[in-house]
Amino acid sequence: MIALISVSCQNKNKVDRGKKTGTSSKNNNTGGRQTTLSFTSDKTKNTINNEHPFTLTADKASLSAPSVLLTTSAPVDVGTNTEQEEDSSETPLGEMLSSDTEGDGTEDFELEFTGTGSRNGNETNSNNSTQTELGAIQKYLKEVQKRVAAQRYPDEYKQRTFWIYPKDPYFALHEDLNPNVSYIPRIFLWNPKILIKDYNKKLNCPTCKKYSLKSKGYGNRCRRVVDITDLFYILSARYECEGEQCGASFMANDEKIIRQLPKFLQCQYPAYLTQRGGLSKVVGDMLRPLM
């Protein structure tokens, strides 16, 4: 059986204070039941009339899954869901991002200094504060990239560390009162090829599996990683196959590259990367029980 219900609500505000009345009337028809409700209240000196008649049709024959149709005579903005469904093929947490043969096309933060910045391929142009922060980070990352690219063996590795730490704000601001120094992040420098030379090991090309990989500088983008208290960036080296017919190139944070490293060097990599971002291993391990 299909029941047709029509409800009309009318709100009025009058001058009399403290007076509230309510009336209701019911009419039974063969096609269904019609109910009219009217409420009157006084709070201000203004009189406001709002009517929103609507018709509700419900199918009572299906108790387990009733069908409801709602139509309105006045336009009602119910919102529109414009979000796209997430790609189900995204790399799971804990699995390293695999670079394609063209390089690091999926990296999420460009080193090129543009003044506005870009994340995940989208330009960020929200406000001056955001532009200042992204511009300061990009400029700093580009300076670090040029410095380590000019060194055969980075100074950080000579100091027996993977990390490039910024100056503490107290000392940085004491030298120069520039707020950009407060945006400088930590950087993890990842170039394992020059580290495994001490063990007489080489990295093989994952594509052709015939030739070794040679160094090709550092990538022009960094990976942004979310940690517990802050963010840090991974500056990774790029390797290219020595075979002229192959010519494939890979980032050093590629899973196929990391799996060729000794276990004690693999565990030094500090992040879980996906196609859309990165988490530090500390954060990722904390979230593991929730999966």
mmCIF file of C-alpha atoms in Angstrom:
data_model
loop_
_atom_site.group_PDB
_atom_site.id
_atom_site.type_symbol
_atom_site.label_atom_id
_atom_site.label_comp_id
_atom_site.label_asym_id
_atom_site.label_seq_id
_atom_site.Cartn_x
_atom_site.Cartn_y
_atom_site.Cartn_z
ATOM 1 C CA MET A 1 0.000 0.000 0.000
ATOM 2 C CA ILE A 2 1.313 3.475 -0.857
ATOM 3 C CA ALA A 3 0.575 6.285 1.590
ATOM 4 C CA LEU A 4 0.705 9.921 0.452
ATOM 5 C CA ILE A 5 1.460 12.449 3.201
ATOM 6 C CA SER A 6 1.423 16.209 2.622
ATOM 7 C CA VAL A 7 2.713 18.473 5.381
ATOM 8 C CA SER A 8 2.652 22.258 5.357
ATOM 9 C CA CYS A 9 4.437 24.195 8.107
ATOM 10 C CA GLN A 10 3.986 27.909 8.641
ATOM 11 C CA ASN A 11 5.954 29.925 11.213
ATOM 12 C CA LYS A 12 4.888 33.422 12.178
ATOM 13 C CA ASN A 13 6.370 35.907 14.640
ATOM 14 C CA LYS A 14 3.951 38.520 16.015
ATOM 15 C CA VAL A 15 4.140 41.502 18.351
ATOM 16 C CA ASP A 16 2.523 39.871 21.416
ATOM 17 C CA ARG A 17 5.289 38.582 23.707
ATOM 18 C CA GLY A 18 4.970 35.265 25.442
ATOM 19 C CA LYS A 19 2.026 34.131 23.331
ATOM 20 C CA LYS A 20 2.456 30.759 21.656
ATOM 21 C CA THR A 21 -0.366 28.899 19.973
ATOM 22 C CA GLY A 22 -0.490 25.724 17.975
ATOM 23 C CA THR A 23 -3.226 24.227 15.850
ATOM 24 C CA SER A 24 -3.424 21.054 13.891
ATOM 25 C CA SER A 25 -6.047 19.552 11.624
ATOM 26 C CA LYS A 26 -6.286 16.133 10.060
ATOM 27 C CA ASN A 27 -8.233 15.104 6.949
ATOM 28 C CA ASN A 28 -8.523 11.466 5.906
ATOM 29 C CA ASN A 29 -8.767 10.800 2.184
ATOM 30 C CA THR A 30 -8.942 7.590 0.213
ATOM 31 C CA GLY A 31 -5.536 8.228 -1.254
ATOM 32 C CA GLY A 32 -3.835 8.742 2.097
ATOM 33 C CA ARG A 33 -3.693 11.146 5.054
ATOM 34 C CA GLN A 34 -3.167 14.905 4.915
ATOM 35 C CA THR A 35 -1.888 16.833 7.949
ATOM 36 C CA THR A 36 -1.587 20.613 8.261
ATOM 37 C CA LEU A 37 0.409 22.103 11.144
ATOM 38 C CA SER A 38 0.560 25.800 12.080
ATOM 39 C CA PHE A 39 2.714 27.309 14.829
ATOM 40 C CA THR A 40 2.819 30.925 16.020
ATOM 41 C CA SER A 41 5.450 32.405 18.357
ATOM 42 C CA ASP A 42 6.470 35.927 19.329
ATOM 43 C CA LYS A 43 10.130 36.877 19.823
ATOM 44 C CA THR A 44 10.638 40.027 17.781
ATOM 45 C CA LYS A 45 8.569 42.819 16.283
ATOM 46 C CA ASN A 46 9.103 41.499 12.796
ATOM 47 C CA THR A 47 6.711 39.092 11.125
ATOM 48 C CA ILE A 48 8.272 36.263 9.142
ATOM 49 C CA ASN A 49 6.239 33.829 7.046
ATOM 50 C CA ASN A 50 7.940 30.685 5.829
ATOM 51 C CA GLU A 51 6.074 27.889 4.107
ATOM 52 C CA HIS A 52 7.785 24.687 2.979
ATOM 53 C CA PRO A 53 5.113 22.300 1.700
ATOM 54 C CA PHE A 54 6.428 18.940 0.643
ATOM 55 C CA THR A 55 5.068 15.552 -0.317
ATOM 56 C CA LEU A 56 6.366 12.299 1.142
ATOM 57 C CA THR A 57 5.554 9.028 -0.551
ATOM 58 C CA ALA A 58 6.456 5.796 1.206
ATOM 59 C CA ASP A 59 6.011 2.221 0.111
ATOM 60 C CA LYS A 60 4.753 0.260 3.126
ATOM 61 C CA ALA A 61 4.652 -3.054 1.275
ATOM 62 C CA SER A 62 8.391 -3.517 1.696
ATOM 63 C CA LEU A 63 9.137 -3.500 5.420
ATOM 64 C CA SER A 64 12.738 -4.665 5.173
ATOM 65 C CA ALA A 65 13.830 -1.997 2.679
ATOM 66 C CA PRO A 66 11.150 0.710 2.304
ATOM 67 C CA SER A 67 11.322 2.990 -0.718
ATOM 68 C CA VAL A 68 11.005 6.688 0.070
ATOM 69 C CA LEU A 69 10.504 9.466 -2.473
ATOM 70 C CA LEU A 70 10.785 13.083 -1.339
ATOM 71 C CA THR A 71 9.660 15.948 -3.561
ATOM 72 C CA THR A 72 9.594 19.628 -2.680
ATOM 73 C CA SER A 73 7.744 22.550 -4.174
ATOM 74 C CA ALA A 74 10.444 25.008 -3.019
ATOM 75 C CA PRO A 75 14.057 24.668 -4.174
ATOM 76 C CA VAL A 76 16.186 23.082 -1.484
ATOM 77 C CA ASP A 77 19.975 22.884 -1.652
ATOM 78 C CA VAL A 78 20.914 19.392 -0.520
ATOM 79 C CA GLY A 79 24.556 19.663 -1.567
ATOM 80 C CA THR A 80 26.532 17.825 -4.174
ATOM 81 C CA ASN A 81 29.245 15.281 -3.557
ATOM 82 C CA THR A 82 32.021 16.219 -5.927
ATOM 83 C CA GLU A 83 34.705 14.063 -4.364
ATOM 84 C CA GLN A 84 35.998 11.230 -6.475
ATOM 85 C CA GLU A 85 36.443 7.774 -5.111
ATOM 86 C CA GLU A 86 39.949 6.880 -4.078
ATOM 87 C CA ASP A 87 41.961 4.747 -6.380
ATOM 88 C CA SER A 88 41.786 1.191 -5.057
ATOM 89 C CA SER A 89 45.065 0.393 -6.750
ATOM 90 C CA GLU A 90 47.045 2.692 -4.447
ATOM 91 C CA THR A 91 50.155 1.149 -2.971
ATOM 92 C CA PRO A 92 49.414 -0.106 0.568
ATOM 93 C CA LEU A 93 51.087 1.398 3.600
ATOM 94 C CA GLY A 94 54.450 -0.193 4.220
ATOM 95 C CA GLU A 95 55.188 -0.876 0.567
ATOM 96 C CA MET A 96 57.751 1.381 -1.044
ATOM 97 C CA LEU A 97 56.848 3.452 -4.060
ATOM 98 C CA SER A 98 58.077 2.025 -7.350
ATOM 99 C CA SER A 99 59.419 4.614 -9.786
ATOM 100 C CA ASP A 100 58.751 4.260 -13.468
ATOM 101 C CA THR A 101 61.404 4.121 -16.154
ATOM 102 C CA GLU A 102 60.988 7.830 -16.853
ATOM 103 C CA GLY A 103 62.158 8.887 -13.405
ATOM 104 C CA ASP A 104 60.335 10.420 -10.459
ATOM 105 C CA GLY A 105 57.135 11.547 -12.113
ATOM 106 C CA THR A 106 55.079 10.714 -9.030
ATOM 107 C CA GLU A 107 57.071 12.754 -6.519
ATOM 108 C CA ASP A 108 54.959 15.247 -4.602
ATOM 109 C CA PHE A 109 57.112 18.341 -3.978
ATOM 110 C CA GLU A 110 59.060 20.142 -6.658
ATOM 111 C CA LEU A 111 62.465 21.596 -5.957
ATOM 112 C CA GLU A 112 62.090 24.166 -8.708
ATOM 113 C CA PHE A 113 61.601 27.525 -7.026
ATOM 114 C CA THR A 114 58.409 29.087 -8.421
ATOM 115 C CA GLY A 115 57.257 31.234 -5.514
ATOM 116 C CA THR A 116 53.909 29.463 -5.188
ATOM 117 C CA GLY A 117 54.902 25.812 -4.890
ATOM 118 C CA SER A 118 53.105 22.639 -5.919
ATOM 119 C CA ARG A 119 51.987 19.542 -4.081
ATOM 120 C CA ASN A 120 50.829 16.360 -5.781
ATOM 121 C CA GLY A 121 50.912 18.173 -9.112
ATOM 122 C CA ASN A 122 48.540 20.948 -7.946
ATOM 123 C CA GLU A 123 49.704 24.526 -7.614
ATOM 124 C CA THR A 124 49.164 26.042 -4.189
ATOM 125 C CA ASN A 125 48.214 29.697 -4.351
ATOM 126 C CA SER A 126 46.106 30.175 -1.216
ATOM 127 C CA ASN A 127 47.615 33.110 0.671
ATOM 128 C CA ASN A 128 50.833 34.967 1.305
ATOM 129 C CA SER A 129 51.713 32.872 4.360
ATOM 130 C CA THR A 130 51.470 29.603 2.432
ATOM 131 C CA GLN A 131 53.449 31.015 -0.481
ATOM 132 C CA THR A 132 56.149 32.256 1.877
ATOM 133 C CA GLU A 133 56.448 28.871 3.589
ATOM 134 C CA LEU A 134 56.537 26.838 0.369
ATOM 135 C CA GLY A 135 58.905 29.305 -1.254
ATOM 136 C CA ALA A 136 61.326 29.123 1.672
ATOM 137 C CA ILE A 137 61.257 25.308 1.693
ATOM 138 C CA GLN A 138 61.774 25.044 -2.056
ATOM 139 C CA LYS A 139 64.651 27.476 -2.011
ATOM 140 C CA TYR A 140 66.356 25.607 0.821
ATOM 141 C CA LEU A 141 65.899 22.196 -0.811
ATOM 142 C CA LYS A 142 67.302 23.486 -4.064
ATOM 143 C CA GLU A 143 70.390 24.847 -2.304
ATOM 144 C CA VAL A 144 70.976 21.518 -0.557
ATOM 145 C CA GLN A 145 70.511 19.642 -3.821
ATOM 146 C CA LYS A 146 73.161 21.720 -5.581
ATOM 147 C CA ARG A 147 75.586 21.325 -2.715
ATOM 148 C CA VAL A 148 75.393 17.522 -2.408
ATOM 149 C CA ALA A 149 75.367 17.073 -6.197
ATOM 150 C CA ALA A 150 78.747 18.819 -6.384
ATOM 151 C CA GLN A 151 80.256 16.408 -3.857
ATOM 152 C CA ARG A 152 81.301 12.868 -4.664
ATOM 153 C CA TYR A 153 80.881 11.896 -1.058
ATOM 154 C CA PRO A 154 78.479 14.166 0.852
ATOM 155 C CA ASP A 155 79.698 15.917 3.972
ATOM 156 C CA GLU A 156 76.864 14.339 5.959
ATOM 157 C CA TYR A 157 78.141 10.846 5.177
ATOM 158 C CA LYS A 158 81.620 11.915 6.242
ATOM 159 C CA GLN A 159 80.061 12.956 9.531
ATOM 160 C CA ARG A 160 78.410 9.524 9.741
ATOM 161 C CA THR A 161 74.810 10.668 9.468
ATOM 162 C CA PHE A 162 71.997 10.556 6.907
ATOM 163 C CA TRP A 163 70.316 13.678 8.218
ATOM 164 C CA ILE A 164 70.710 17.326 7.340
ATOM 165 C CA TYR A 165 69.460 19.362 10.286
ATOM 166 C CA PRO A 166 68.619 23.075 10.162
ATOM 167 C CA LYS A 167 69.923 25.556 12.668
ATOM 168 C CA ASP A 168 67.981 26.003 15.878
ATOM 169 C CA PRO A 169 65.686 29.052 15.618
ATOM 170 C CA TYR A 170 67.518 30.882 18.408
ATOM 171 C CA PHE A 171 70.860 30.850 16.615
ATOM 172 C CA ALA A 172 69.351 31.285 13.155
ATOM 173 C CA LEU A 173 67.303 34.349 14.142
ATOM 174 C CA HIS A 174 70.220 35.770 16.121
ATOM 175 C CA GLU A 175 72.239 35.909 12.907
ATOM 176 C CA ASP A 176 69.420 37.156 10.683
ATOM 177 C CA LEU A 177 65.892 38.205 11.668
ATOM 178 C CA ASN A 178 64.335 36.446 8.707
ATOM 179 C CA PRO A 179 61.168 34.421 9.472
ATOM 180 C CA ASN A 180 61.925 32.042 6.599
ATOM 181 C CA VAL A 181 64.439 30.185 8.769
ATOM 182 C CA SER A 182 61.562 28.882 10.898
ATOM 183 C CA TYR A 183 60.257 26.921 7.885
ATOM 184 C CA ILE A 184 63.487 25.028 7.205
ATOM 185 C CA PRO A 185 62.806 21.265 7.522
ATOM 186 C CA ARG A 186 64.937 18.229 8.232
ATOM 187 C CA ILE A 187 66.262 16.387 5.186
ATOM 188 C CA PHE A 188 67.097 12.706 4.879
ATOM 189 C CA LEU A 189 69.884 12.247 2.310
ATOM 190 C CA TRP A 190 69.548 8.878 0.558
ATOM 191 C CA ASN A 191 72.306 7.718 -1.813
ATOM 192 C CA PRO A 192 72.979 4.050 -0.933
ATOM 193 C CA LYS A 193 75.023 3.296 -4.059
ATOM 194 C CA ILE A 194 78.086 5.081 -2.725
ATOM 195 C CA LEU A 195 77.690 3.301 0.619
ATOM 196 C CA ILE A 196 77.688 -0.284 -0.669
ATOM 197 C CA LYS A 197 81.016 0.215 -2.459
ATOM 198 C CA ASP A 198 82.661 -0.607 0.836
ATOM 199 C CA TYR A 199 81.168 -4.108 0.533
ATOM 200 C CA ASN A 200 82.100 -4.589 -3.151
ATOM 201 C CA LYS A 201 78.446 -4.679 -4.171
ATOM 202 C CA LYS A 202 76.671 -3.128 -7.136
ATOM 203 C CA LEU A 203 73.100 -2.248 -7.959
ATOM 204 C CA ASN A 204 71.635 -4.112 -10.923
ATOM 205 C CA CYS A 205 69.067 -2.669 -13.308
ATOM 206 C CA PRO A 206 65.617 -4.017 -12.312
ATOM 207 C CA THR A 207 64.383 -3.671 -15.908
ATOM 208 C CA CYS A 208 66.920 -5.486 -18.089
ATOM 209 C CA LYS A 209 68.671 -7.353 -15.234
ATOM 210 C CA LYS A 210 71.872 -7.392 -17.326
ATOM 211 C CA TYR A 211 73.680 -4.166 -16.571
ATOM 212 C CA SER A 212 74.550 -2.255 -13.443
ATOM 213 C CA LEU A 213 73.236 1.140 -12.449
ATOM 214 C CA LYS A 214 75.298 4.308 -12.574
ATOM 215 C CA SER A 215 74.759 7.533 -10.698
ATOM 216 C CA LYS A 216 72.798 10.301 -12.382
ATOM 217 C CA GLY A 217 72.826 13.032 -9.788
ATOM 218 C CA TYR A 218 69.880 13.693 -7.510
ATOM 219 C CA GLY A 219 66.201 13.878 -8.265
ATOM 220 C CA ASN A 220 64.649 17.260 -8.957
ATOM 221 C CA ARG A 221 61.932 16.586 -6.406
ATOM 222 C CA CYS A 222 61.776 15.524 -2.782
ATOM 223 C CA ARG A 223 59.318 13.312 -0.946
ATOM 224 C CA ARG A 224 57.477 14.922 1.939
ATOM 225 C CA VAL A 225 57.056 12.653 4.984
ATOM 226 C CA VAL A 226 54.774 13.229 7.969
ATOM 227 C CA ASP A 227 56.370 12.553 11.351
ATOM 228 C CA ILE A 228 54.927 12.849 14.852
ATOM 229 C CA THR A 229 56.015 16.387 15.665
ATOM 230 C CA ASP A 230 57.016 17.772 12.266
ATOM 231 C CA LEU A 231 57.621 17.021 8.596
ATOM 232 C CA PHE A 232 60.820 16.032 6.867
ATOM 233 C CA TYR A 233 61.868 15.569 3.265
ATOM 234 C CA ILE A 234 63.778 12.785 1.537
ATOM 235 C CA LEU A 235 66.356 13.909 -1.009
ATOM 236 C CA SER A 236 67.089 10.831 -3.081
ATOM 237 C CA ALA A 237 69.738 10.056 -5.674
ATOM 238 C CA ARG A 238 68.848 8.926 -9.176
ATOM 239 C CA TYR A 239 70.413 5.957 -10.961
ATOM 240 C CA GLU A 240 70.467 5.035 -14.642
ATOM 241 C CA CYS A 241 71.099 1.734 -16.389
ATOM 242 C CA GLU A 242 74.505 1.482 -18.040
ATOM 243 C CA GLY A 243 73.022 -0.359 -21.019
ATOM 244 C CA GLU A 244 72.409 1.990 -23.924
ATOM 245 C CA GLN A 245 69.461 -0.021 -25.199
ATOM 246 C CA CYS A 246 67.770 -0.044 -21.797
ATOM 247 C CA GLY A 247 68.313 3.468 -20.454
ATOM 248 C CA ALA A 248 65.911 2.989 -17.539
ATOM 249 C CA SER A 249 66.321 5.307 -14.568
ATOM 250 C CA PHE A 250 65.222 4.839 -10.983
ATOM 251 C CA MET A 251 65.101 6.840 -7.810
ATOM 252 C CA ALA A 252 67.091 5.449 -4.899
ATOM 253 C CA ASN A 253 63.916 5.180 -2.809
ATOM 254 C CA ASP A 254 62.442 2.714 -5.301
ATOM 255 C CA GLU A 255 61.459 -0.580 -3.707
ATOM 256 C CA LYS A 256 63.398 -2.513 -6.369
ATOM 257 C CA ILE A 257 66.546 -0.623 -5.398
ATOM 258 C CA ILE A 258 66.085 -0.889 -1.650
ATOM 259 C CA ARG A 259 65.587 -4.661 -1.797
ATOM 260 C CA GLN A 260 69.069 -5.048 -3.318
ATOM 261 C CA LEU A 261 70.717 -3.407 -0.317
ATOM 262 C CA PRO A 262 72.037 -5.237 2.740
ATOM 263 C CA LYS A 263 69.439 -5.682 5.449
ATOM 264 C CA PHE A 264 71.256 -3.430 7.881
ATOM 265 C CA LEU A 265 71.177 -0.639 5.290
ATOM 266 C CA GLN A 266 67.546 -1.199 4.335
ATOM 267 C CA CYS A 267 66.419 -0.606 7.900
ATOM 268 C CA GLN A 268 67.978 2.874 7.828
ATOM 269 C CA TYR A 269 65.329 4.099 5.399
ATOM 270 C CA PRO A 270 62.963 6.099 7.635
ATOM 271 C CA ALA A 271 59.632 6.182 5.804
ATOM 272 C CA TYR A 272 56.718 4.318 4.267
ATOM 273 C CA LEU A 273 55.897 5.836 0.878
ATOM 274 C CA THR A 274 52.778 5.580 -1.253
ATOM 275 C CA GLN A 275 51.800 7.274 -4.484
ATOM 276 C CA ARG A 276 50.104 10.085 -2.581
ATOM 277 C CA GLY A 277 52.362 10.761 0.364
ATOM 278 C CA GLY A 278 54.609 9.365 3.038
ATOM 279 C CA LEU A 279 54.645 8.492 6.727
ATOM 280 C CA SER A 280 57.615 8.034 8.960
ATOM 281 C CA LYS A 281 58.133 4.490 10.191
ATOM 282 C CA VAL A 282 57.387 5.652 13.728
ATOM 283 C CA VAL A 283 53.953 6.962 12.706
ATOM 284 C CA GLY A 284 53.276 4.000 10.420
ATOM 285 C CA ASP A 285 54.084 1.467 13.126
ATOM 286 C CA MET A 286 51.775 3.285 15.541
ATOM 287 C CA LEU A 287 48.905 3.043 13.026
ATOM 288 C CA ARG A 288 49.495 -0.619 12.230
ATOM 289 C CA PRO A 289 47.218 -1.958 15.051
ATOM 290 C CA LEU A 290 44.347 0.110 13.611
ATOM 291 C CA MET A 291 44.424 -1.661 10.259
#
